[in-house]
Amino acid sequence: MSRVLLVDLEADLAQRLTASLEGLGYEVAAGDAVDVIKRLISDGPELAVVNLELTQGSGFSLVNRIKRNEALAGLKLVLVAERATDSAIDAHRRGPTPANVYARRSE
């Protein structure tokens, strides 16, 4: 079974994504950004969905750290943004460690 890790997402979004992904046959875990690199290595998910607006730190920085870690080379990343500017997202997308997908969250 494929695994997905939801990182520091707001509770309502995490619940909706969990229900949708489990309905598609994925095993879903959720957690905060603290020690996420260790958890990604130990849990071995195929996909991580990361909140850009982390409670501690920056989602851009976290994605950069994940992408630079050789043990996580095959991990796919979705970066979910709510308040980030288009120019900040575009700059990260063009940088050396982009996420695989950038998604906007709007209510």
PDB file of N, CA and C in Angstrom, residues 2-107:
ATOM      1  N   SER A   2       0.550   2.208  -0.822  1.00  0.00           N
ATOM      2  CA  SER A   2       1.303   3.458  -0.890  1.00  0.00           C
ATOM      3  C   SER A   2       0.985   4.328   0.317  1.00  0.00           C
ATOM      4  N   ARG A   3       2.020   5.041   0.781  1.00  0.00           N
ATOM      5  CA  ARG A   3       1.875   5.886   1.965  1.00  0.00           C
ATOM      6  C   ARG A   3       2.010   7.350   1.609  1.00  0.00           C
ATOM      7  N   VAL A   4       1.256   8.175   2.355  1.00  0.00           N
ATOM      8  CA  VAL A   4       1.293   9.626   2.213  1.00  0.00           C
ATOM      9  C   VAL A   4       1.465  10.218   3.603  1.00  0.00           C
ATOM     10  N   LEU A   5       2.339  11.214   3.733  1.00  0.00           N
ATOM     11  CA  LEU A   5       2.509  11.935   4.993  1.00  0.00           C
ATOM     12  C   LEU A   5       2.036  13.365   4.794  1.00  0.00           C
ATOM     13  N   LEU A   6       1.090  13.791   5.629  1.00  0.00           N
ATOM     14  CA  LEU A   6       0.596  15.161   5.626  1.00  0.00           C
ATOM     15  C   LEU A   6       1.361  15.920   6.698  1.00  0.00           C
ATOM     16  N   VAL A   7       2.023  17.012   6.308  1.00  0.00           N
ATOM     17  CA  VAL A   7       2.911  17.726   7.227  1.00  0.00           C
ATOM     18  C   VAL A   7       2.345  19.092   7.581  1.00  0.00           C
ATOM     19  N   ASP A   8       1.952  19.236   8.844  1.00  0.00           N
ATOM     20  CA  ASP A   8       1.554  20.515   9.425  1.00  0.00           C
ATOM     21  C   ASP A   8       0.368  21.158   8.710  1.00  0.00           C
ATOM     22  N   LEU A   9      -0.552  20.323   8.242  1.00  0.00           N
ATOM     23  CA  LEU A   9      -1.752  20.861   7.603  1.00  0.00           C
ATOM     24  C   LEU A   9      -2.794  21.198   8.658  1.00  0.00           C
ATOM     25  N   GLU A  10      -3.634  22.185   8.366  1.00  0.00           N
ATOM     26  CA  GLU A  10      -4.725  22.513   9.273  1.00  0.00           C
ATOM     27  C   GLU A  10      -5.656  21.318   9.374  1.00  0.00           C
ATOM     28  N   ALA A  11      -6.295  21.168  10.525  1.00  0.00           N
ATOM     29  CA  ALA A  11      -7.073  19.967  10.823  1.00  0.00           C
ATOM     30  C   ALA A  11      -8.152  19.676   9.777  1.00  0.00           C
ATOM     31  N   ASP A  12      -8.887  20.696   9.342  1.00  0.00           N
ATOM     32  CA  ASP A  12      -9.970  20.432   8.392  1.00  0.00           C
ATOM     33  C   ASP A  12      -9.445  19.949   7.047  1.00  0.00           C
ATOM     34  N   LEU A  13      -8.365  20.542   6.574  1.00  0.00           N
ATOM     35  CA  LEU A  13      -7.766  20.104   5.315  1.00  0.00           C
ATOM     36  C   LEU A  13      -7.182  18.700   5.455  1.00  0.00           C
ATOM     37  N   ALA A  14      -6.514  18.444   6.573  1.00  0.00           N
ATOM     38  CA  ALA A  14      -5.935  17.115   6.805  1.00  0.00           C
ATOM     39  C   ALA A  14      -7.030  16.045   6.825  1.00  0.00           C
ATOM     40  N   GLN A  15      -8.155  16.347   7.459  1.00  0.00           N
ATOM     41  CA  GLN A  15      -9.261  15.379   7.517  1.00  0.00           C
ATOM     42  C   GLN A  15      -9.827  15.112   6.131  1.00  0.00           C
ATOM     43  N   ARG A  16     -10.034  16.160   5.345  1.00  0.00           N
ATOM     44  CA  ARG A  16     -10.588  15.979   3.996  1.00  0.00           C
ATOM     45  C   ARG A  16      -9.625  15.195   3.109  1.00  0.00           C
ATOM     46  N   LEU A  17      -8.345  15.552   3.160  1.00  0.00           N
ATOM     47  CA  LEU A  17      -7.355  14.833   2.351  1.00  0.00           C
ATOM     48  C   LEU A  17      -7.223  13.383   2.794  1.00  0.00           C
ATOM     49  N   THR A  18      -7.225  13.164   4.093  1.00  0.00           N
ATOM     50  CA  THR A  18      -7.115  11.792   4.612  1.00  0.00           C
ATOM     51  C   THR A  18      -8.278  10.945   4.106  1.00  0.00           C
ATOM     52  N   ALA A  19      -9.488  11.443   4.210  1.00  0.00           N
ATOM     53  CA  ALA A  19     -10.645  10.687   3.751  1.00  0.00           C
ATOM     54  C   ALA A  19     -10.556  10.396   2.252  1.00  0.00           C
ATOM     55  N   SER A  20     -10.169  11.400   1.475  1.00  0.00           N
ATOM     56  CA  SER A  20     -10.068  11.216   0.019  1.00  0.00           C
ATOM     57  C   SER A  20      -8.975  10.221  -0.344  1.00  0.00           C
ATOM     58  N   LEU A  21      -7.802  10.378   0.267  1.00  0.00           N
ATOM     59  CA  LEU A  21      -6.671   9.505  -0.066  1.00  0.00           C
ATOM     60  C   LEU A  21      -6.910   8.066   0.401  1.00  0.00           C
ATOM     61  N   GLU A  22      -7.478   7.901   1.593  1.00  0.00           N
ATOM     62  CA  GLU A  22      -7.785   6.548   2.064  1.00  0.00           C
ATOM     63  C   GLU A  22      -8.820   5.888   1.161  1.00  0.00           C
ATOM     64  N   GLY A  23      -9.748   6.682   0.653  1.00  0.00           N
ATOM     65  CA  GLY A  23     -10.738   6.148  -0.284  1.00  0.00           C
ATOM     66  C   GLY A  23     -10.115   5.660  -1.577  1.00  0.00           C
ATOM     67  N   LEU A  24      -8.930   6.193  -1.898  1.00  0.00           N
ATOM     68  CA  LEU A  24      -8.200   5.757  -3.089  1.00  0.00           C
ATOM     69  C   LEU A  24      -7.207   4.641  -2.781  1.00  0.00           C
ATOM     70  N   GLY A  25      -7.188   4.195  -1.515  1.00  0.00           N
ATOM     71  CA  GLY A  25      -6.336   3.075  -1.150  1.00  0.00           C
ATOM     72  C   GLY A  25      -4.997   3.440  -0.538  1.00  0.00           C
ATOM     73  N   TYR A  26      -4.773   4.714  -0.222  1.00  0.00           N
ATOM     74  CA  TYR A  26      -3.510   5.133   0.387  1.00  0.00           C
ATOM     75  C   TYR A  26      -3.562   4.981   1.898  1.00  0.00           C
ATOM     76  N   GLU A  27      -2.408   4.724   2.481  1.00  0.00           N
ATOM     77  CA  GLU A  27      -2.232   4.763   3.931  1.00  0.00           C
ATOM     78  C   GLU A  27      -1.765   6.173   4.254  1.00  0.00           C
ATOM     79  N   VAL A  28      -2.489   6.877   5.134  1.00  0.00           N
ATOM     80  CA  VAL A  28      -2.212   8.288   5.393  1.00  0.00           C
ATOM     81  C   VAL A  28      -1.805   8.485   6.849  1.00  0.00           C
ATOM     82  N   ALA A  29      -0.740   9.251   7.058  1.00  0.00           N
ATOM     83  CA  ALA A  29      -0.313   9.662   8.395  1.00  0.00           C
ATOM     84  C   ALA A  29      -0.180  11.179   8.383  1.00  0.00           C
ATOM     85  N   ALA A  30      -0.380  11.786   9.531  1.00  0.00           N
ATOM     86  CA  ALA A  30      -0.254  13.241   9.646  1.00  0.00           C
ATOM     87  C   ALA A  30       0.674  13.568  10.799  1.00  0.00           C
ATOM     88  N   GLY A  31       1.367  14.687  10.674  1.00  0.00           N
ATOM     89  CA  GLY A  31       2.266  15.114  11.732  1.00  0.00           C
ATOM     90  C   GLY A  31       2.700  16.540  11.519  1.00  0.00           C
ATOM     91  N   ASP A  32       3.456  17.051  12.487  1.00  0.00           N
ATOM     92  CA  ASP A  32       3.968  18.412  12.348  1.00  0.00           C
ATOM     93  C   ASP A  32       5.362  18.384  11.739  1.00  0.00           C
ATOM     94  N   ALA A  33       5.938  19.552  11.560  1.00  0.00           N
ATOM     95  CA  ALA A  33       7.212  19.648  10.856  1.00  0.00           C
ATOM     96  C   ALA A  33       8.418  19.288  11.723  1.00  0.00           C
ATOM     97  N   VAL A  34       8.215  19.120  13.020  1.00  0.00           N
ATOM     98  CA  VAL A  34       9.315  18.782  13.917  1.00  0.00           C
ATOM     99  C   VAL A  34       9.791  17.361  13.597  1.00  0.00           C
ATOM    100  N   ASP A  35      11.055  17.197  13.358  1.00  0.00           N
ATOM    101  CA  ASP A  35      11.671  15.895  13.055  1.00  0.00           C
ATOM    102  C   ASP A  35      11.068  15.203  11.828  1.00  0.00           C
ATOM    103  N   VAL A  36      10.537  15.982  10.889  1.00  0.00           N
ATOM    104  CA  VAL A  36       9.874  15.388   9.734  1.00  0.00           C
ATOM    105  C   VAL A  36      10.854  14.620   8.846  1.00  0.00           C
ATOM    106  N   ILE A  37      12.095  15.077   8.748  1.00  0.00           N
ATOM    107  CA  ILE A  37      13.071  14.376   7.908  1.00  0.00           C
ATOM    108  C   ILE A  37      13.270  12.950   8.433  1.00  0.00           C
ATOM    109  N   LYS A  38      13.452  12.812   9.743  1.00  0.00           N
ATOM    110  CA  LYS A  38      13.619  11.477  10.337  1.00  0.00           C
ATOM    111  C   LYS A  38      12.385  10.619  10.089  1.00  0.00           C
ATOM    112  N   ARG A  39      11.222  11.222  10.221  1.00  0.00           N
ATOM    113  CA  ARG A  39       9.982  10.459  10.024  1.00  0.00           C
ATOM    114  C   ARG A  39       9.823  10.041   8.563  1.00  0.00           C
ATOM    115  N   LEU A  40      10.174  10.918   7.642  1.00  0.00           N
ATOM    116  CA  LEU A  40      10.083  10.562   6.228  1.00  0.00           C
ATOM    117  C   LEU A  40      10.996   9.386   5.904  1.00  0.00           C
ATOM    118  N   ILE A  41      12.194   9.402   6.464  1.00  0.00           N
ATOM    119  CA  ILE A  41      13.142   8.312   6.213  1.00  0.00           C
ATOM    120  C   ILE A  41      12.634   7.012   6.844  1.00  0.00           C
ATOM    121  N   SER A  42      12.135   7.081   8.080  1.00  0.00           N
ATOM    122  CA  SER A  42      11.712   5.853   8.763  1.00  0.00           C
ATOM    123  C   SER A  42      10.387   5.307   8.234  1.00  0.00           C
ATOM    124  N   ASP A  43       9.438   6.180   7.886  1.00  0.00           N
ATOM    125  CA  ASP A  43       8.115   5.728   7.433  1.00  0.00           C
ATOM    126  C   ASP A  43       8.086   5.387   5.946  1.00  0.00           C
ATOM    127  N   GLY A  44       8.957   6.006   5.164  1.00  0.00           N
ATOM    128  CA  GLY A  44       9.062   5.705   3.748  1.00  0.00           C
ATOM    129  C   GLY A  44       7.844   5.998   2.891  1.00  0.00           C
ATOM    130  N   PRO A  45       7.168   7.153   3.084  1.00  0.00           N
ATOM    131  CA  PRO A  45       6.029   7.436   2.210  1.00  0.00           C
ATOM    132  C   PRO A  45       6.497   7.753   0.791  1.00  0.00           C
ATOM    133  N   GLU A  46       5.597   7.584  -0.158  1.00  0.00           N
ATOM    134  CA  GLU A  46       5.895   7.922  -1.548  1.00  0.00           C
ATOM    135  C   GLU A  46       5.600   9.391  -1.828  1.00  0.00           C
ATOM    136  N   LEU A  47       4.770  10.010  -0.966  1.00  0.00           N
ATOM    137  CA  LEU A  47       4.314  11.376  -1.166  1.00  0.00           C
ATOM    138  C   LEU A  47       4.219  12.080   0.167  1.00  0.00           C
ATOM    139  N   ALA A  48       4.624  13.352   0.190  1.00  0.00           N
ATOM    140  CA  ALA A  48       4.412  14.199   1.355  1.00  0.00           C
ATOM    141  C   ALA A  48       3.699  15.461   0.897  1.00  0.00           C
ATOM    142  N   VAL A  49       2.660  15.835   1.633  1.00  0.00           N
ATOM    143  CA  VAL A  49       1.931  17.078   1.384  1.00  0.00           C
ATOM    144  C   VAL A  49       2.320  18.023   2.509  1.00  0.00           C
ATOM    145  N   VAL A  50       2.991  19.126   2.151  1.00  0.00           N
ATOM    146  CA  VAL A  50       3.589  20.034   3.134  1.00  0.00           C
ATOM    147  C   VAL A  50       2.892  21.387   3.087  1.00  0.00           C
ATOM    148  N   ASN A  51       2.527  21.891   4.262  1.00  0.00           N
ATOM    149  CA  ASN A  51       1.963  23.224   4.378  1.00  0.00           C
ATOM    150  C   ASN A  51       3.082  24.252   4.240  1.00  0.00           C
ATOM    151  N   LEU A  52       2.934  25.202   3.339  1.00  0.00           N
ATOM    152  CA  LEU A  52       3.940  26.250   3.180  1.00  0.00           C
ATOM    153  C   LEU A  52       4.025  27.107   4.435  1.00  0.00           C
ATOM    154  N   GLU A  53       2.902  27.391   5.034  1.00  0.00           N
ATOM    155  CA  GLU A  53       2.857  28.228   6.223  1.00  0.00           C
ATOM    156  C   GLU A  53       2.907  27.339   7.472  1.00  0.00           C
ATOM    157  N   LEU A  54       4.093  26.809   7.759  1.00  0.00           N
ATOM    158  CA  LEU A  54       4.281  25.919   8.903  1.00  0.00           C
ATOM    159  C   LEU A  54       4.099  26.676  10.207  1.00  0.00           C
ATOM    160  N   THR A  55       3.727  25.955  11.265  1.00  0.00           N
ATOM    161  CA  THR A  55       3.633  26.592  12.579  1.00  0.00           C
ATOM    162  C   THR A  55       5.024  26.956  13.099  1.00  0.00           C
ATOM    163  N   GLN A  56       6.035  26.203  12.671  1.00  0.00           N
ATOM    164  CA  GLN A  56       7.422  26.507  13.044  1.00  0.00           C
ATOM    165  C   GLN A  56       8.277  26.470  11.787  1.00  0.00           C
ATOM    166  N   GLY A  57       8.692  27.619  11.302  1.00  0.00           N
ATOM    167  CA  GLY A  57       9.571  27.665  10.145  1.00  0.00           C
ATOM    168  C   GLY A  57       8.824  27.878   8.843  1.00  0.00           C
ATOM    169  N   SER A  58       9.526  27.613   7.751  1.00  0.00           N
ATOM    170  CA  SER A  58       9.018  27.858   6.410  1.00  0.00           C
ATOM    171  C   SER A  58       8.892  26.548   5.635  1.00  0.00           C
ATOM    172  N   GLY A  59       7.784  26.391   4.943  1.00  0.00           N
ATOM    173  CA  GLY A  59       7.611  25.230   4.089  1.00  0.00           C
ATOM    174  C   GLY A  59       8.627  25.193   2.957  1.00  0.00           C
ATOM    175  N   PHE A  60       9.007  26.383   2.456  1.00  0.00           N
ATOM    176  CA  PHE A  60      10.037  26.435   1.421  1.00  0.00           C
ATOM    177  C   PHE A  60      11.344  25.835   1.941  1.00  0.00           C
ATOM    178  N   SER A  61      11.733  26.231   3.151  1.00  0.00           N
ATOM    179  CA  SER A  61      12.982  25.720   3.741  1.00  0.00           C
ATOM    180  C   SER A  61      12.900  24.220   3.983  1.00  0.00           C
ATOM    181  N   LEU A  62      11.743  23.759   4.449  1.00  0.00           N
ATOM    182  CA  LEU A  62      11.582  22.328   4.695  1.00  0.00           C
ATOM    183  C   LEU A  62      11.691  21.541   3.392  1.00  0.00           C
ATOM    184  N   VAL A  63      11.039  22.006   2.337  1.00  0.00           N
ATOM    185  CA  VAL A  63      11.140  21.328   1.039  1.00  0.00           C
ATOM    186  C   VAL A  63      12.590  21.309   0.565  1.00  0.00           C
ATOM    187  N   ASN A  64      13.300  22.429   0.736  1.00  0.00           N
ATOM    188  CA  ASN A  64      14.714  22.480   0.350  1.00  0.00           C
ATOM    189  C   ASN A  64      15.515  21.409   1.092  1.00  0.00           C
ATOM    190  N   ARG A  65      15.294  21.278   2.407  1.00  0.00           N
ATOM    191  CA  ARG A  65      16.026  20.275   3.200  1.00  0.00           C
ATOM    192  C   ARG A  65      15.676  18.860   2.752  1.00  0.00           C
ATOM    193  N   ILE A  66      14.409  18.613   2.480  1.00  0.00           N
ATOM    194  CA  ILE A  66      13.981  17.281   2.037  1.00  0.00           C
ATOM    195  C   ILE A  66      14.619  16.950   0.695  1.00  0.00           C
ATOM    196  N   LYS A  67      14.564  17.872  -0.244  1.00  0.00           N
ATOM    197  CA  LYS A  67      15.089  17.631  -1.588  1.00  0.00           C
ATOM    198  C   LYS A  67      16.602  17.424  -1.599  1.00  0.00           C
ATOM    199  N   ARG A  68      17.292  18.012  -0.631  1.00  0.00           N
ATOM    200  CA  ARG A  68      18.760  17.868  -0.563  1.00  0.00           C
ATOM    201  C   ARG A  68      19.192  16.600   0.162  1.00  0.00           C
ATOM    202  N   ASN A  69      18.261  15.873   0.764  1.00  0.00           N
ATOM    203  CA  ASN A  69      18.587  14.662   1.506  1.00  0.00           C
ATOM    204  C   ASN A  69      18.572  13.469   0.550  1.00  0.00           C
ATOM    205  N   GLU A  70      19.716  12.856   0.337  1.00  0.00           N
ATOM    206  CA  GLU A  70      19.837  11.745  -0.617  1.00  0.00           C
ATOM    207  C   GLU A  70      18.923  10.568  -0.274  1.00  0.00           C
ATOM    208  N   ALA A  71      18.648  10.348   1.006  1.00  0.00           N
ATOM    209  CA  ALA A  71      17.790   9.235   1.414  1.00  0.00           C
ATOM    210  C   ALA A  71      16.341   9.447   0.976  1.00  0.00           C
ATOM    211  N   LEU A  72      15.991  10.678   0.605  1.00  0.00           N
ATOM    212  CA  LEU A  72      14.618  10.994   0.216  1.00  0.00           C
ATOM    213  C   LEU A  72      14.509  11.357  -1.261  1.00  0.00           C
ATOM    214  N   ALA A  73      15.461  10.916  -2.048  1.00  0.00           N
ATOM    215  CA  ALA A  73      15.548  11.316  -3.460  1.00  0.00           C
ATOM    216  C   ALA A  73      14.285  11.007  -4.259  1.00  0.00           C
ATOM    217  N   GLY A  74      13.600   9.922  -3.972  1.00  0.00           N
ATOM    218  CA  GLY A  74      12.428   9.548  -4.760  1.00  0.00           C
ATOM    219  C   GLY A  74      11.107  10.093  -4.235  1.00  0.00           C
ATOM    220  N   LEU A  75      11.136  10.796  -3.115  1.00  0.00           N
ATOM    221  CA  LEU A  75       9.919  11.302  -2.496  1.00  0.00           C
ATOM    222  C   LEU A  75       9.298  12.416  -3.338  1.00  0.00           C
ATOM    223  N   LYS A  76       8.018  12.307  -3.597  1.00  0.00           N
ATOM    224  CA  LYS A  76       7.270  13.353  -4.294  1.00  0.00           C
ATOM    225  C   LYS A  76       6.706  14.319  -3.258  1.00  0.00           C
ATOM    226  N   LEU A  77       6.750  15.620  -3.577  1.00  0.00           N
ATOM    227  CA  LEU A  77       6.308  16.649  -2.633  1.00  0.00           C
ATOM    228  C   LEU A  77       5.237  17.540  -3.243  1.00  0.00           C
ATOM    229  N   VAL A  78       4.185  17.766  -2.475  1.00  0.00           N
ATOM    230  CA  VAL A  78       3.156  18.748  -2.814  1.00  0.00           C
ATOM    231  C   VAL A  78       3.247  19.840  -1.758  1.00  0.00           C
ATOM    232  N   LEU A  79       3.379  21.078  -2.179  1.00  0.00           N
ATOM    233  CA  LEU A  79       3.465  22.218  -1.275  1.00  0.00           C
ATOM    234  C   LEU A  79       2.148  22.980  -1.363  1.00  0.00           C
ATOM    235  N   VAL A  80       1.443  23.078  -0.234  1.00  0.00           N
ATOM    236  CA  VAL A  80       0.140  23.734  -0.180  1.00  0.00           C
ATOM    237  C   VAL A  80       0.316  25.127   0.408  1.00  0.00           C
ATOM    238  N   ALA A  81      -0.117  26.145  -0.348  1.00  0.00           N
ATOM    239  CA  ALA A  81       0.040  27.537   0.072  1.00  0.00           C
ATOM    240  C   ALA A  81      -1.311  28.210   0.192  1.00  0.00           C
ATOM    241  N   GLU A  82      -1.422  29.051   1.191  1.00  0.00           N
ATOM    242  CA  GLU A  82      -2.637  29.842   1.334  1.00  0.00           C
ATOM    243  C   GLU A  82      -2.331  31.326   1.204  1.00  0.00           C
ATOM    244  N   ARG A  83      -1.288  31.801   1.872  1.00  0.00           N
ATOM    245  CA  ARG A  83      -1.006  33.238   1.891  1.00  0.00           C
ATOM    246  C   ARG A  83       0.221  33.645   1.083  1.00  0.00           C
ATOM    247  N   ALA A  84       0.982  32.726   0.580  1.00  0.00           N
ATOM    248  CA  ALA A  84       2.209  33.068  -0.154  1.00  0.00           C
ATOM    249  C   ALA A  84       1.881  33.792  -1.454  1.00  0.00           C
ATOM    250  N   THR A  85       2.763  34.687  -1.831  1.00  0.00           N
ATOM    251  CA  THR A  85       2.565  35.409  -3.089  1.00  0.00           C
ATOM    252  C   THR A  85       2.920  34.513  -4.271  1.00  0.00           C
ATOM    253  N   ASP A  86       2.330  34.823  -5.405  1.00  0.00           N
ATOM    254  CA  ASP A  86       2.654  34.087  -6.627  1.00  0.00           C
ATOM    255  C   ASP A  86       4.134  34.207  -6.959  1.00  0.00           C
ATOM    256  N   SER A  87       4.713  35.390  -6.717  1.00  0.00           N
ATOM    257  CA  SER A  87       6.133  35.574  -7.047  1.00  0.00           C
ATOM    258  C   SER A  87       7.029  34.716  -6.156  1.00  0.00           C
ATOM    259  N   ALA A  88       6.668  34.540  -4.884  1.00  0.00           N
ATOM    260  CA  ALA A  88       7.466  33.683  -3.989  1.00  0.00           C
ATOM    261  C   ALA A  88       7.379  32.227  -4.436  1.00  0.00           C
ATOM    262  N   ILE A  89       6.193  31.793  -4.811  1.00  0.00           N
ATOM    263  CA  ILE A  89       6.021  30.420  -5.280  1.00  0.00           C
ATOM    264  C   ILE A  89       6.775  30.210  -6.592  1.00  0.00           C
ATOM    265  N   ASP A  90       6.660  31.151  -7.517  1.00  0.00           N
ATOM    266  CA  ASP A  90       7.375  31.039  -8.794  1.00  0.00           C
ATOM    267  C   ASP A  90       8.883  31.000  -8.597  1.00  0.00           C
ATOM    268  N   ALA A  91       9.399  31.809  -7.669  1.00  0.00           N
ATOM    269  CA  ALA A  91      10.837  31.816  -7.396  1.00  0.00           C
ATOM    270  C   ALA A  91      11.290  30.457  -6.866  1.00  0.00           C
ATOM    271  N   HIS A  92      10.512  29.862  -5.975  1.00  0.00           N
ATOM    272  CA  HIS A  92      10.874  28.547  -5.439  1.00  0.00           C
ATOM    273  C   HIS A  92      10.794  27.481  -6.526  1.00  0.00           C
ATOM    274  N   ARG A  93       9.776  27.566  -7.351  1.00  0.00           N
ATOM    275  CA  ARG A  93       9.597  26.611  -8.445  1.00  0.00           C
ATOM    276  C   ARG A  93      10.792  26.630  -9.403  1.00  0.00           C
ATOM    277  N   ARG A  94      11.373  27.795  -9.619  1.00  0.00           N
ATOM    278  CA  ARG A  94      12.522  27.933 -10.531  1.00  0.00           C
ATOM    279  C   ARG A  94      13.854  27.637  -9.841  1.00  0.00           C
ATOM    280  N   GLY A  95      13.853  27.465  -8.534  1.00  0.00           N
ATOM    281  CA  GLY A  95      15.081  27.243  -7.783  1.00  0.00           C
ATOM    282  C   GLY A  95      15.613  25.828  -7.924  1.00  0.00           C
ATOM    283  N   PRO A  96      16.694  25.517  -7.204  1.00  0.00           N
ATOM    284  CA  PRO A  96      17.351  24.214  -7.338  1.00  0.00           C
ATOM    285  C   PRO A  96      16.616  23.056  -6.654  1.00  0.00           C
ATOM    286  N   THR A  97      15.671  23.344  -5.751  1.00  0.00           N
ATOM    287  CA  THR A  97      14.989  22.276  -5.009  1.00  0.00           C
ATOM    288  C   THR A  97      13.477  22.490  -5.004  1.00  0.00           C
ATOM    289  N   PRO A  98      12.846  22.477  -6.162  1.00  0.00           N
ATOM    290  CA  PRO A  98      11.406  22.731  -6.209  1.00  0.00           C
ATOM    291  C   PRO A  98      10.588  21.529  -5.729  1.00  0.00           C
ATOM    292  N   ALA A  99       9.373  21.824  -5.281  1.00  0.00           N
ATOM    293  CA  ALA A  99       8.409  20.763  -5.000  1.00  0.00           C
ATOM    294  C   ALA A  99       7.929  20.204  -6.338  1.00  0.00           C
ATOM    295  N   ASN A 100       7.303  19.043  -6.311  1.00  0.00           N
ATOM    296  CA  ASN A 100       6.763  18.464  -7.539  1.00  0.00           C
ATOM    297  C   ASN A 100       5.479  19.142  -7.965  1.00  0.00           C
ATOM    298  N   VAL A 101       4.667  19.554  -6.975  1.00  0.00           N
ATOM    299  CA  VAL A 101       3.386  20.218  -7.239  1.00  0.00           C
ATOM    300  C   VAL A 101       3.214  21.340  -6.233  1.00  0.00           C
ATOM    301  N   TYR A 102       2.687  22.466  -6.723  1.00  0.00           N
ATOM    302  CA  TYR A 102       2.327  23.599  -5.862  1.00  0.00           C
ATOM    303  C   TYR A 102       0.822  23.763  -5.947  1.00  0.00           C
ATOM    304  N   ALA A 103       0.159  23.809  -4.798  1.00  0.00           N
ATOM    305  CA  ALA A 103      -1.297  23.938  -4.763  1.00  0.00           C
ATOM    306  C   ALA A 103      -1.684  25.125  -3.907  1.00  0.00           C
ATOM    307  N   ARG A 104      -2.699  25.823  -4.317  1.00  0.00           N
ATOM    308  CA  ARG A 104      -3.246  26.949  -3.563  1.00  0.00           C
ATOM    309  C   ARG A 104      -4.439  26.464  -2.761  1.00  0.00           C
ATOM    310  N   ARG A 105      -4.491  26.889  -1.529  1.00  0.00           N
ATOM    311  CA  ARG A 105      -5.660  26.593  -0.699  1.00  0.00           C
ATOM    312  C   ARG A 105      -6.454  27.872  -0.582  1.00  0.00           C
ATOM    313  N   SER A 106      -7.695  27.806  -0.978  1.00  0.00           N
ATOM    314  CA  SER A 106      -8.586  28.956  -0.826  1.00  0.00           C
ATOM    315  C   SER A 106      -9.907  28.464  -0.281  1.00  0.00           C
ATOM    316  N   GLU A 107     -10.509  29.270   0.510  1.00  0.00           N
ATOM    317  CA  GLU A 107     -11.803  28.891   1.121  1.00  0.00           C
ATOM    318  C   GLU A 107     -12.914  29.431   0.273  1.00  0.00           C
TER     319      GLU A 107
END
